[in-house]
Amino acid sequence: MYIIRENFYKLLTNLIITIFFIFACDEPSHGHGKNELWYYPDCYTIQTAGYIGFIAMGIGFLSFNNTWESSLLYGFSPADVTGKEIHTVSWKNIVYPFTLNFLDDNVLLPFYFGVTMLFVMDKNVYWERSTNCPDRYYNPTGRHSAVSVGLQIQGKSTMIGLIHGFYVEITILDTYLKACLWDDSEYLNFDDVASLAIGYKIITKY
């Protein structure tokens, strides 16, 4: 319990630092109204797969002229899908380096990349390496990182003043990436370790 509490404080500290930089570097007002409170999320996301849950939902904040998105998501996987009920919390950061406008108010983000910190909320997993074993003998089972690349299409709804985003992305978990590149590179292929995620988001900032 102490280890879980200690790592929760570390996660909370990192989130606070990230949110501070988001708002410190953000524009003075959001596109949907100058009276909007600064702590209102800029986007709401729902996603399936990508190692963050059979279904995951969360909020996000956009910064640096909408080129950086930082999101916090809760994921759930039912027992009849994964064999055991799993709850996760994910901290997802995405960079959008390219933007292509087409058909008036539509936007194509042809290539983006992201890094996710994933935490499994279960007493049977570990967020830190065991102190009873040699150094790096057992890696944490409840804390992972993942890298992803994706494509997103956004379309603005003029009637309600919101942007709808649809995206697909390929995600690889840290342990699988290591196994594919070094440990079991002769037996694992890319499609063995990659997860295809599909998501939808509502964006209130434009």
Coordinates of N, CA and C in Angstrom, one line a residue:
M1 N 0.8 -1.2 0.0 CA 0.0 0.0 0.0 C 0.9 1.3 0.0
Y2 N 2.0 1.2 0.7 CA 2.9 2.4 0.7 C 3.4 2.7 -0.6
I3 N 3.8 1.6 -1.4 CA 4.4 1.8 -2.7 C 3.4 2.4 -3.6
I4 N 2.1 1.9 -3.6 CA 1.1 2.5 -4.4 C 0.8 4.0 -4.1
R5 N 0.8 4.3 -2.8 CA 0.6 5.7 -2.4 C 1.7 6.6 -2.8
E6 N 2.9 6.1 -2.6 CA 4.1 6.9 -3.0 C 4.1 7.2 -4.5
N7 N 3.8 6.2 -5.3 CA 3.8 6.4 -6.8 C 2.6 7.2 -7.2
F8 N 1.5 7.2 -6.5 CA 0.4 8.0 -6.8 C 0.8 9.5 -6.7
Y9 N 1.5 9.8 -5.6 CA 2.0 11.1 -5.4 C 3.0 11.6 -6.5
K10 N 3.8 10.7 -7.0 CA 4.7 11.0 -8.1 C 3.9 11.3 -9.4
L11 N 2.9 10.5 -9.7 CA 2.1 10.7 -10.8 C 1.3 12.0 -10.7
L12 N 0.8 12.3 -9.5 CA 0.1 13.6 -9.3 C 1.0 14.8 -9.5
T13 N 2.2 14.7 -9.0 CA 3.2 15.8 -9.2 C 3.5 16.0 -10.6
N14 N 3.7 15.0 -11.4 CA 4.0 15.1 -12.8 C 2.8 15.7 -13.6
L15 N 1.6 15.3 -13.2 CA 0.4 15.9 -13.8 C 0.3 17.4 -13.5
I16 N 0.6 17.8 -12.3 CA 0.5 19.2 -11.9 C 1.5 20.0 -12.7
I17 N 2.7 19.5 -12.8 CA 3.8 20.2 -13.6 C 3.4 20.3 -15.0
T18 N 2.8 19.3 -15.6 CA 2.4 19.3 -17.0 C 1.3 20.3 -17.2
I19 N 0.3 20.3 -16.4 CA -0.8 21.2 -16.5 C -0.4 22.7 -16.3
F20 N 0.6 22.9 -15.5 CA 1.2 24.2 -15.3 C 1.8 24.8 -16.6
F21 N 2.6 23.9 -17.2 CA 3.2 24.4 -18.5 C 2.2 24.6 -19.6
I22 N 1.1 23.7 -19.6 CA 0.1 23.9 -20.6 C -0.5 25.3 -20.5
F23 N -0.9 25.6 -19.3 CA -1.6 26.9 -19.2 C -0.6 28.1 -19.2
A24 N 0.6 27.9 -18.8 CA 1.6 29.0 -18.8 C 1.9 29.3 -20.3
C25 N 1.9 28.3 -21.2 CA 2.2 28.6 -22.6 C 1.0 28.7 -23.5
D26 N -0.2 28.7 -22.9 CA -1.4 28.7 -23.7 C -1.8 30.1 -24.1
E27 N -2.8 30.2 -25.0 CA -3.3 31.4 -25.5 C -4.1 32.0 -24.4
P28 N -4.3 33.4 -24.4 CA -5.0 34.0 -23.3 C -6.5 33.6 -23.2
S29 N -7.1 33.2 -24.3 CA -8.5 32.8 -24.2 C -8.8 31.7 -25.2
H30 N -9.8 30.9 -25.0 CA -10.2 29.8 -25.8 C -11.1 30.4 -27.0
G31 N -11.2 29.6 -28.0 CA -12.0 30.1 -29.2 C -13.4 30.0 -28.9
H32 N -13.9 29.3 -27.9 CA -15.3 29.2 -27.7 C -15.8 30.2 -26.7
G33 N -15.1 31.2 -26.4 CA -15.6 32.3 -25.5 C -14.5 32.7 -24.5
K34 N -14.4 34.0 -24.4 CA -13.4 34.6 -23.5 C -13.7 34.4 -22.1
N35 N -15.0 34.1 -21.8 CA -15.4 34.0 -20.4 C -15.2 32.5 -19.9
E36 N -14.7 31.7 -20.8 CA -14.5 30.3 -20.4 C -13.4 30.2 -19.3
L37 N -13.7 29.4 -18.3 CA -12.8 29.2 -17.2 C -11.5 28.4 -17.7
W38 N -10.4 28.8 -17.2 CA -9.1 28.3 -17.7 C -8.9 26.8 -17.5
Y39 N -9.6 26.3 -16.5 CA -9.4 24.9 -16.2 C -10.4 24.0 -16.9
Y40 N -11.2 24.5 -17.8 CA -12.1 23.7 -18.6 C -11.3 22.9 -19.6
P41 N -11.6 21.6 -19.7 CA -10.9 20.8 -20.7 C -11.1 21.3 -22.1
D42 N -10.2 21.1 -23.0 CA -10.3 21.5 -24.4 C -10.8 20.4 -25.3
C43 N -10.8 19.1 -24.8 CA -11.3 18.0 -25.6 C -11.7 16.9 -24.6
Y44 N -12.6 16.1 -25.1 CA -13.2 14.9 -24.4 C -13.0 13.7 -25.4
T45 N -12.3 12.7 -24.9 CA -11.9 11.6 -25.7 C -12.5 10.2 -25.3
I46 N -12.9 9.4 -26.2 CA -13.3 8.0 -26.0 C -12.5 7.1 -27.0
Q47 N -11.9 6.1 -26.5 CA -11.0 5.2 -27.3 C -11.2 3.8 -26.9
T48 N -10.9 2.9 -27.9 CA -10.9 1.5 -27.6 C -9.6 0.9 -28.1
A49 N -9.0 0.0 -27.3 CA -7.7 -0.6 -27.6 C -6.6 0.3 -27.3
G50 N -5.4 0.0 -27.8 CA -4.2 0.8 -27.6 C -3.6 0.6 -26.2
Y51 N -3.9 -0.6 -25.6 CA -3.4 -1.0 -24.3 C -3.9 -0.1 -23.1
I52 N -4.8 0.8 -23.3 CA -5.3 1.6 -22.2 C -6.7 1.2 -21.8
G53 N -7.2 0.1 -22.4 CA -8.5 -0.4 -22.0 C -9.3 -0.8 -23.1
F54 N -10.3 -1.7 -22.9 CA -11.2 -2.1 -23.9 C -12.1 -0.9 -24.3
I55 N -12.3 0.0 -23.3 CA -13.0 1.3 -23.5 C -12.3 2.2 -22.6
A56 N -11.9 3.4 -23.0 CA -11.3 4.4 -22.2 C -11.9 5.8 -22.5
M57 N -12.0 6.6 -21.5 CA -12.6 7.9 -21.6 C -11.8 8.9 -20.8
G58 N -11.7 10.1 -21.3 CA -10.9 11.1 -20.5 C -11.0 12.5 -21.1
I59 N -10.3 13.4 -20.4 CA -10.3 14.8 -20.8 C -8.9 15.2 -21.2
G60 N -8.8 16.2 -22.1 CA -7.5 16.7 -22.5 C -7.4 18.2 -22.6
F61 N -6.1 18.6 -22.7 CA -5.8 20.1 -22.8 C -4.9 20.3 -23.9
L62 N -5.2 21.3 -24.7 CA -4.4 21.6 -25.9 C -3.5 22.9 -25.6
S63 N -2.3 22.9 -26.2 CA -1.4 24.0 -25.9 C -0.5 24.2 -27.1
F64 N 0.4 25.2 -27.1 CA 1.3 25.5 -28.2 C 0.6 25.6 -29.5
N65 N -0.4 26.4 -29.6 CA -1.2 26.5 -30.8 C -1.8 25.2 -31.3
N66 N -2.3 24.4 -30.3 CA -2.9 23.2 -30.6 C -2.0 22.1 -31.2
T67 N -0.7 22.2 -31.0 CA 0.2 21.2 -31.4 C 0.6 20.2 -30.4
W68 N 0.2 20.4 -29.1 CA 0.5 19.5 -28.0 C -0.8 19.2 -27.3
E69 N -1.1 18.0 -27.1 CA -2.3 17.6 -26.3 C -1.9 16.7 -25.2
S70 N -2.3 17.0 -24.0 CA -2.0 16.2 -22.8 C -3.4 15.8 -22.2
S71 N -3.6 14.4 -22.1 CA -4.8 13.9 -21.7 C -4.7 12.9 -20.5
L72 N -5.7 12.9 -19.7 CA -5.8 11.9 -18.6 C -7.1 11.0 -18.9
L73 N -6.9 9.7 -19.0 CA -7.9 8.8 -19.3 C -8.1 7.7 -18.3
Y74 N -9.3 7.3 -18.1 CA -9.6 6.1 -17.3 C -10.1 5.0 -18.3
G75 N -9.4 3.8 -18.1 CA -9.7 2.7 -19.0 C -10.3 1.5 -18.2
F76 N -11.2 0.8 -18.9 CA -11.8 -0.4 -18.3 C -11.9 -1.5 -19.3
S77 N -11.5 -2.7 -18.8 CA -11.6 -3.9 -19.6 C -12.4 -5.0 -18.8
P78 N -13.5 -5.4 -19.3 CA -14.3 -6.4 -18.6 C -13.7 -7.8 -18.6
A79 N -14.1 -8.6 -17.6 CA -13.5 -9.9 -17.4 C -13.8 -10.8 -18.6
D80 N -15.0 -10.7 -19.3 CA -15.3 -11.6 -20.4 C -14.5 -11.3 -21.6
V81 N -13.7 -10.2 -21.6 CA -12.9 -9.8 -22.7 C -11.4 -10.1 -22.5
T82 N -10.9 -9.8 -21.3 CA -9.5 -10.0 -20.9 C -9.3 -11.1 -19.9
G83 N -10.3 -11.7 -19.4 CA -10.1 -12.8 -18.5 C -10.2 -12.3 -17.0
K84 N -9.9 -11.0 -16.8 CA -10.0 -10.4 -15.5 C -10.3 -9.0 -15.7
E85 N -11.1 -8.5 -14.8 CA -11.5 -7.1 -14.8 C -10.3 -6.2 -14.6
I86 N -10.1 -5.2 -15.5 CA -8.9 -4.4 -15.3 C -9.3 -2.9 -15.4
H87 N -8.7 -2.2 -14.5 CA -8.9 -0.7 -14.5 C -7.6 0.0 -14.6
T88 N -7.5 1.0 -15.5 CA -6.3 1.7 -15.7 C -6.5 3.2 -15.7
V89 N -5.4 3.9 -15.4 CA -5.3 5.3 -15.6 C -4.1 5.6 -16.5
S90 N -4.4 6.4 -17.5 CA -3.3 6.7 -18.5 C -3.1 8.2 -18.6
W91 N -1.9 8.6 -18.8 CA -1.5 10.0 -19.0 C -0.9 10.0 -20.4
K92 N -1.6 10.6 -21.3 CA -1.2 10.5 -22.7 C -0.8 11.9 -23.3
N93 N 0.4 12.0 -23.9 CA 0.8 13.2 -24.5 C 1.1 13.0 -25.9
I94 N 0.5 13.9 -26.8 CA 0.6 13.8 -28.2 C 1.1 15.1 -28.8
V95 N 2.0 15.0 -29.8 CA 2.5 16.1 -30.6 C 2.0 16.0 -32.0
Y96 N 1.4 17.1 -32.5 CA 0.9 17.2 -33.9 C 1.8 18.1 -34.7
P97 N 2.7 17.5 -35.4 CA 3.7 18.3 -36.1 C 3.2 18.9 -37.5
F98 N 2.2 18.2 -38.1 CA 1.7 18.7 -39.4 C 0.2 18.8 -39.3
T99 N -0.3 19.9 -40.0 CA -1.7 20.1 -40.2 C -2.1 20.5 -41.6
L100 N -3.1 19.8 -42.2 CA -3.5 20.1 -43.5 C -5.0 20.4 -43.5
N101 N -5.3 21.6 -44.1 CA -6.7 22.0 -44.1 C -7.3 21.6 -45.5
F102 N -8.6 21.1 -45.4 CA -9.2 20.7 -46.7 C -10.7 20.9 -46.5
L103 N -11.4 21.2 -47.6 CA -12.9 21.3 -47.6 C -13.4 22.2 -46.5
D104 N -12.9 23.5 -46.6 CA -13.3 24.5 -45.7 C -12.9 24.3 -44.2
D105 N -13.7 23.8 -43.4 CA -13.4 23.7 -41.9 C -12.9 22.3 -41.5
N106 N -12.5 21.5 -42.4 CA -11.9 20.2 -42.1 C -10.4 20.2 -42.0
V107 N -9.9 19.4 -41.1 CA -8.4 19.4 -40.8 C -8.0 17.9 -40.8
L108 N -6.9 17.7 -41.5 CA -6.2 16.4 -41.5 C -4.9 16.5 -40.7
L109 N -4.7 15.7 -39.7 CA -3.5 15.6 -39.0 C -2.8 14.3 -39.5
P110 N -2.0 14.3 -40.5 CA -1.6 13.1 -41.3 C -0.6 12.2 -40.5
F111 N 0.1 12.8 -39.5 CA 1.0 12.0 -38.8 C 1.2 12.7 -37.4
Y112 N 1.0 11.9 -36.4 CA 1.3 12.4 -35.0 C 1.9 11.3 -34.2
F113 N 2.6 11.7 -33.2 CA 3.3 10.7 -32.3 C 3.0 11.1 -30.9
G114 N 3.0 10.0 -30.1 CA 2.7 10.3 -28.7 C 3.4 9.3 -27.7
V115 N 3.4 9.7 -26.5 CA 4.0 8.8 -25.4 C 2.9 8.8 -24.3
T116 N 2.7 7.6 -23.8 CA 1.7 7.4 -22.8 C 2.3 6.7 -21.6
M117 N 1.9 7.2 -20.4 CA 2.3 6.5 -19.1 C 1.0 5.8 -18.7
L118 N 1.1 4.5 -18.5 CA 0.0 3.6 -18.1 C 0.1 3.0 -16.8
F119 N -0.9 3.2 -15.9 CA -0.9 2.6 -14.6 C -2.1 1.7 -14.4
V120 N -1.8 0.5 -13.9 CA -2.9 -0.5 -13.7 C -3.3 -0.4 -12.2
M121 N -4.6 -0.2 -12.0 CA -5.1 -0.1 -10.6 C -5.5 -1.4 -10.0
D122 N -4.5 -2.1 -9.5 CA -4.8 -3.5 -9.0 C -3.7 -3.8 -7.9
K123 N -4.2 -4.4 -6.8 CA -3.3 -4.7 -5.7 C -2.3 -5.8 -6.0
N124 N -2.6 -6.5 -7.1 CA -1.7 -7.7 -7.4 C -0.6 -7.3 -8.4
V125 N -0.5 -6.1 -8.7 CA 0.6 -5.6 -9.6 C 1.5 -4.7 -8.9
Y126 N 2.7 -4.4 -9.4 CA 3.7 -3.6 -8.8 C 4.1 -2.4 -9.6
W127 N 4.2 -1.3 -9.0 CA 4.6 -0.1 -9.7 C 6.1 0.2 -9.7
E128 N 6.8 -0.6 -8.8 CA 8.2 -0.4 -8.7 C 8.9 -1.8 -8.7
R129 N 10.2 -1.8 -9.0 CA 10.9 -3.1 -8.9 C 11.0 -3.6 -7.5
S130 N 11.0 -4.9 -7.4 CA 11.0 -5.5 -6.1 C 12.4 -5.3 -5.5
T131 N 12.4 -5.0 -4.2 CA 13.7 -4.9 -3.5 C 14.2 -6.2 -3.0
N132 N 13.5 -7.3 -3.1 CA 13.9 -8.6 -2.7 C 14.6 -9.4 -3.8
C133 N 14.8 -8.8 -4.9 CA 15.4 -9.5 -6.1 C 16.6 -8.6 -6.6
P134 N 17.5 -9.2 -7.3 CA 18.6 -8.5 -7.9 C 18.1 -7.3 -8.8
D135 N 18.9 -6.3 -8.9 CA 18.5 -5.1 -9.6 C 18.0 -5.4 -11.1
R136 N 16.9 -4.9 -11.4 CA 16.2 -5.0 -12.7 C 15.9 -6.5 -13.1
Y137 N 15.8 -7.3 -12.0 CA 15.5 -8.7 -12.3 C 14.0 -8.9 -12.7
Y138 N 13.1 -8.2 -12.0 CA 11.7 -8.1 -12.3 C 11.3 -6.7 -12.6
N139 N 10.8 -6.5 -13.8 CA 10.3 -5.1 -14.1 C 8.9 -4.9 -13.5
P140 N 8.5 -3.7 -13.3 CA 7.2 -3.4 -12.7 C 6.1 -3.9 -13.6
T141 N 5.1 -4.5 -13.0 CA 4.0 -5.0 -13.8 C 2.8 -4.1 -13.9
G142 N 2.7 -3.1 -13.1 CA 1.6 -2.2 -13.0 C 1.9 -0.8 -13.6
R143 N 3.1 -0.6 -14.1 CA 3.4 0.7 -14.6 C 4.2 0.5 -15.9
H144 N 3.7 1.1 -17.0 CA 4.2 0.9 -18.3 C 4.3 2.2 -19.1
S145 N 5.1 2.3 -20.1 CA 5.0 3.4 -21.0 C 4.7 2.8 -22.4
A146 N 4.2 3.6 -23.3 CA 3.9 3.2 -24.6 C 4.1 4.3 -25.6
V147 N 4.5 3.9 -26.8 CA 4.7 4.9 -27.9 C 3.6 4.7 -29.0
S148 N 3.2 5.7 -29.7 CA 2.2 5.6 -30.7 C 2.4 6.6 -31.8
V149 N 1.9 6.2 -33.0 CA 1.8 7.0 -34.1 C 0.4 6.9 -34.7
G150 N -0.1 8.0 -35.2 CA -1.5 7.9 -35.7 C -1.9 9.0 -36.7
L151 N -3.1 8.9 -37.1 CA -3.7 9.9 -38.1 C -5.1 10.3 -37.5
Q152 N -5.4 11.6 -37.7 CA -6.6 12.1 -37.2 C -7.3 13.0 -38.2
I153 N -8.6 13.0 -38.3 CA -9.4 13.9 -39.1 C -10.3 14.6 -38.2
Q154 N -10.4 15.9 -38.4 CA -11.2 16.8 -37.6 C -12.2 17.6 -38.5
G155 N -13.4 17.7 -38.1 CA -14.4 18.4 -38.8 C -15.2 19.3 -37.9
K156 N -15.4 20.5 -38.3 CA -16.1 21.5 -37.4 C -17.5 21.5 -37.7
S157 N -18.3 21.5 -36.6 CA -19.8 21.6 -36.7 C -20.2 23.0 -36.4
T158 N -20.6 23.7 -37.5 CA -21.0 25.1 -37.3 C -22.2 25.3 -36.5
M159 N -23.1 24.3 -36.4 CA -24.3 24.5 -35.7 C -24.1 24.6 -34.2
I160 N -23.2 23.7 -33.7 CA -23.0 23.7 -32.2 C -21.6 24.2 -31.8
G161 N -20.8 24.6 -32.8 CA -19.6 25.3 -32.5 C -18.5 24.3 -31.9
L162 N -18.5 23.1 -32.2 CA -17.6 22.1 -31.7 C -16.9 21.4 -32.9
I163 N -15.7 20.8 -32.6 CA -15.0 20.1 -33.6 C -15.0 18.6 -33.2
H164 N -15.3 17.8 -34.2 CA -15.4 16.3 -34.0 C -14.1 15.7 -34.6
G165 N -13.4 14.9 -33.8 CA -12.2 14.3 -34.3 C -12.3 12.8 -34.3
F166 N -11.8 12.2 -35.4 CA -11.8 10.7 -35.5 C -10.4 10.3 -35.8
Y167 N -9.9 9.3 -35.0 CA -8.5 9.0 -35.2 C -8.2 7.5 -35.1
V168 N -7.1 7.1 -35.7 CA -6.6 5.7 -35.6 C -5.1 5.8 -35.3
E169 N -4.7 4.9 -34.4 CA -3.3 5.0 -34.1 C -2.7 3.6 -33.8
I170 N -1.5 3.4 -34.0 CA -0.8 2.2 -33.7 C 0.1 2.4 -32.4
T171 N -0.1 1.6 -31.4 CA 0.6 1.7 -30.1 C 1.4 0.4 -29.8
I172 N 2.5 0.7 -29.2 CA 3.4 -0.4 -28.8 C 3.8 -0.2 -27.4
L173 N 3.6 -1.2 -26.5 CA 3.9 -1.2 -25.1 C 5.4 -1.4 -25.0
D174 N 6.0 -0.8 -23.9 CA 7.4 -0.8 -23.7 C 8.0 -2.2 -23.6
T175 N 7.4 -3.1 -22.9 CA 7.9 -4.4 -22.7 C 7.8 -5.2 -24.1
Y176 N 6.8 -5.0 -24.8 CA 6.7 -5.7 -26.1 C 7.7 -5.1 -27.1
L177 N 7.9 -3.8 -27.1 CA 8.9 -3.2 -28.0 C 10.3 -3.7 -27.7
K178 N 10.6 -3.9 -26.4 CA 11.9 -4.4 -26.0 C 12.1 -5.8 -26.5
A179 N 11.0 -6.6 -26.3 CA 11.0 -8.0 -26.7 C 11.2 -8.2 -28.2
C180 N 10.5 -7.3 -28.9 CA 10.5 -7.4 -30.4 C 11.9 -7.0 -31.0
L181 N 12.5 -6.0 -30.3 CA 13.8 -5.5 -30.9 C 15.0 -6.2 -30.4
W182 N 14.9 -6.8 -29.2 CA 16.1 -7.4 -28.6 C 15.9 -8.8 -28.1
D183 N 15.0 -9.0 -27.2 CA 14.9 -10.3 -26.5 C 14.5 -11.4 -27.4
D184 N 13.4 -11.2 -28.1 CA 12.8 -12.3 -29.0 C 12.6 -11.8 -30.4
S185 N 13.6 -11.1 -30.9 CA 13.4 -10.5 -32.2 C 13.3 -11.5 -33.3
E186 N 13.8 -12.7 -33.1 CA 13.7 -13.7 -34.1 C 12.3 -14.4 -34.2
Y187 N 11.5 -14.2 -33.2 CA 10.2 -14.9 -33.1 C 9.0 -14.0 -33.1
L188 N 9.2 -12.7 -32.9 CA 8.1 -11.7 -32.8 C 8.2 -10.8 -34.1
N189 N 7.0 -10.6 -34.6 CA 6.9 -9.6 -35.7 C 6.2 -8.3 -35.2
F190 N 6.2 -7.3 -36.1 CA 5.5 -6.1 -35.7 C 4.1 -6.2 -35.3
D191 N 3.4 -7.0 -36.1 CA 1.9 -7.2 -35.8 C 1.7 -8.0 -34.5
D192 N 2.7 -8.6 -34.0 CA 2.5 -9.4 -32.7 C 2.5 -8.4 -31.5
V193 N 3.1 -7.3 -31.7 CA 3.3 -6.4 -30.5 C 2.5 -5.1 -30.6
A194 N 2.0 -4.8 -31.8 CA 1.3 -3.5 -32.0 C -0.1 -3.6 -31.8
S195 N -0.8 -2.6 -31.3 CA -2.2 -2.6 -31.0 C -2.8 -1.4 -31.8
L196 N -3.9 -1.7 -32.6 CA -4.5 -0.7 -33.3 C -5.7 -0.1 -32.5
A197 N -5.6 1.2 -32.3 CA -6.6 1.9 -31.5 C -7.5 2.8 -32.4
I198 N -8.7 2.9 -32.0 CA -9.7 3.8 -32.7 C -10.3 4.7 -31.7
G199 N -10.4 6.0 -32.0 CA -11.0 6.9 -31.0 C -11.8 8.0 -31.7
Y200 N -12.5 8.6 -30.8 CA -13.3 9.8 -31.2 C -13.2 10.8 -30.1
K201 N -13.1 12.1 -30.5 CA -13.1 13.2 -29.5 C -13.9 14.4 -29.9
I202 N -14.3 15.1 -28.9 CA -15.0 16.4 -29.1 C -14.1 17.4 -28.7
I203 N -13.8 18.4 -29.5 CA -12.8 19.5 -29.2 C -13.6 20.8 -29.1
T204 N -13.4 21.5 -28.0 CA -14.1 22.7 -27.8 C -13.2 23.9 -28.1
K205 N -12.0 23.7 -28.3 CA -11.0 24.8 -28.6 C -10.6 24.9 -30.0
Y206 N -10.8 26.0 -30.7 CA -10.5 26.2 -32.1 C -10.0 27.6 -32.4

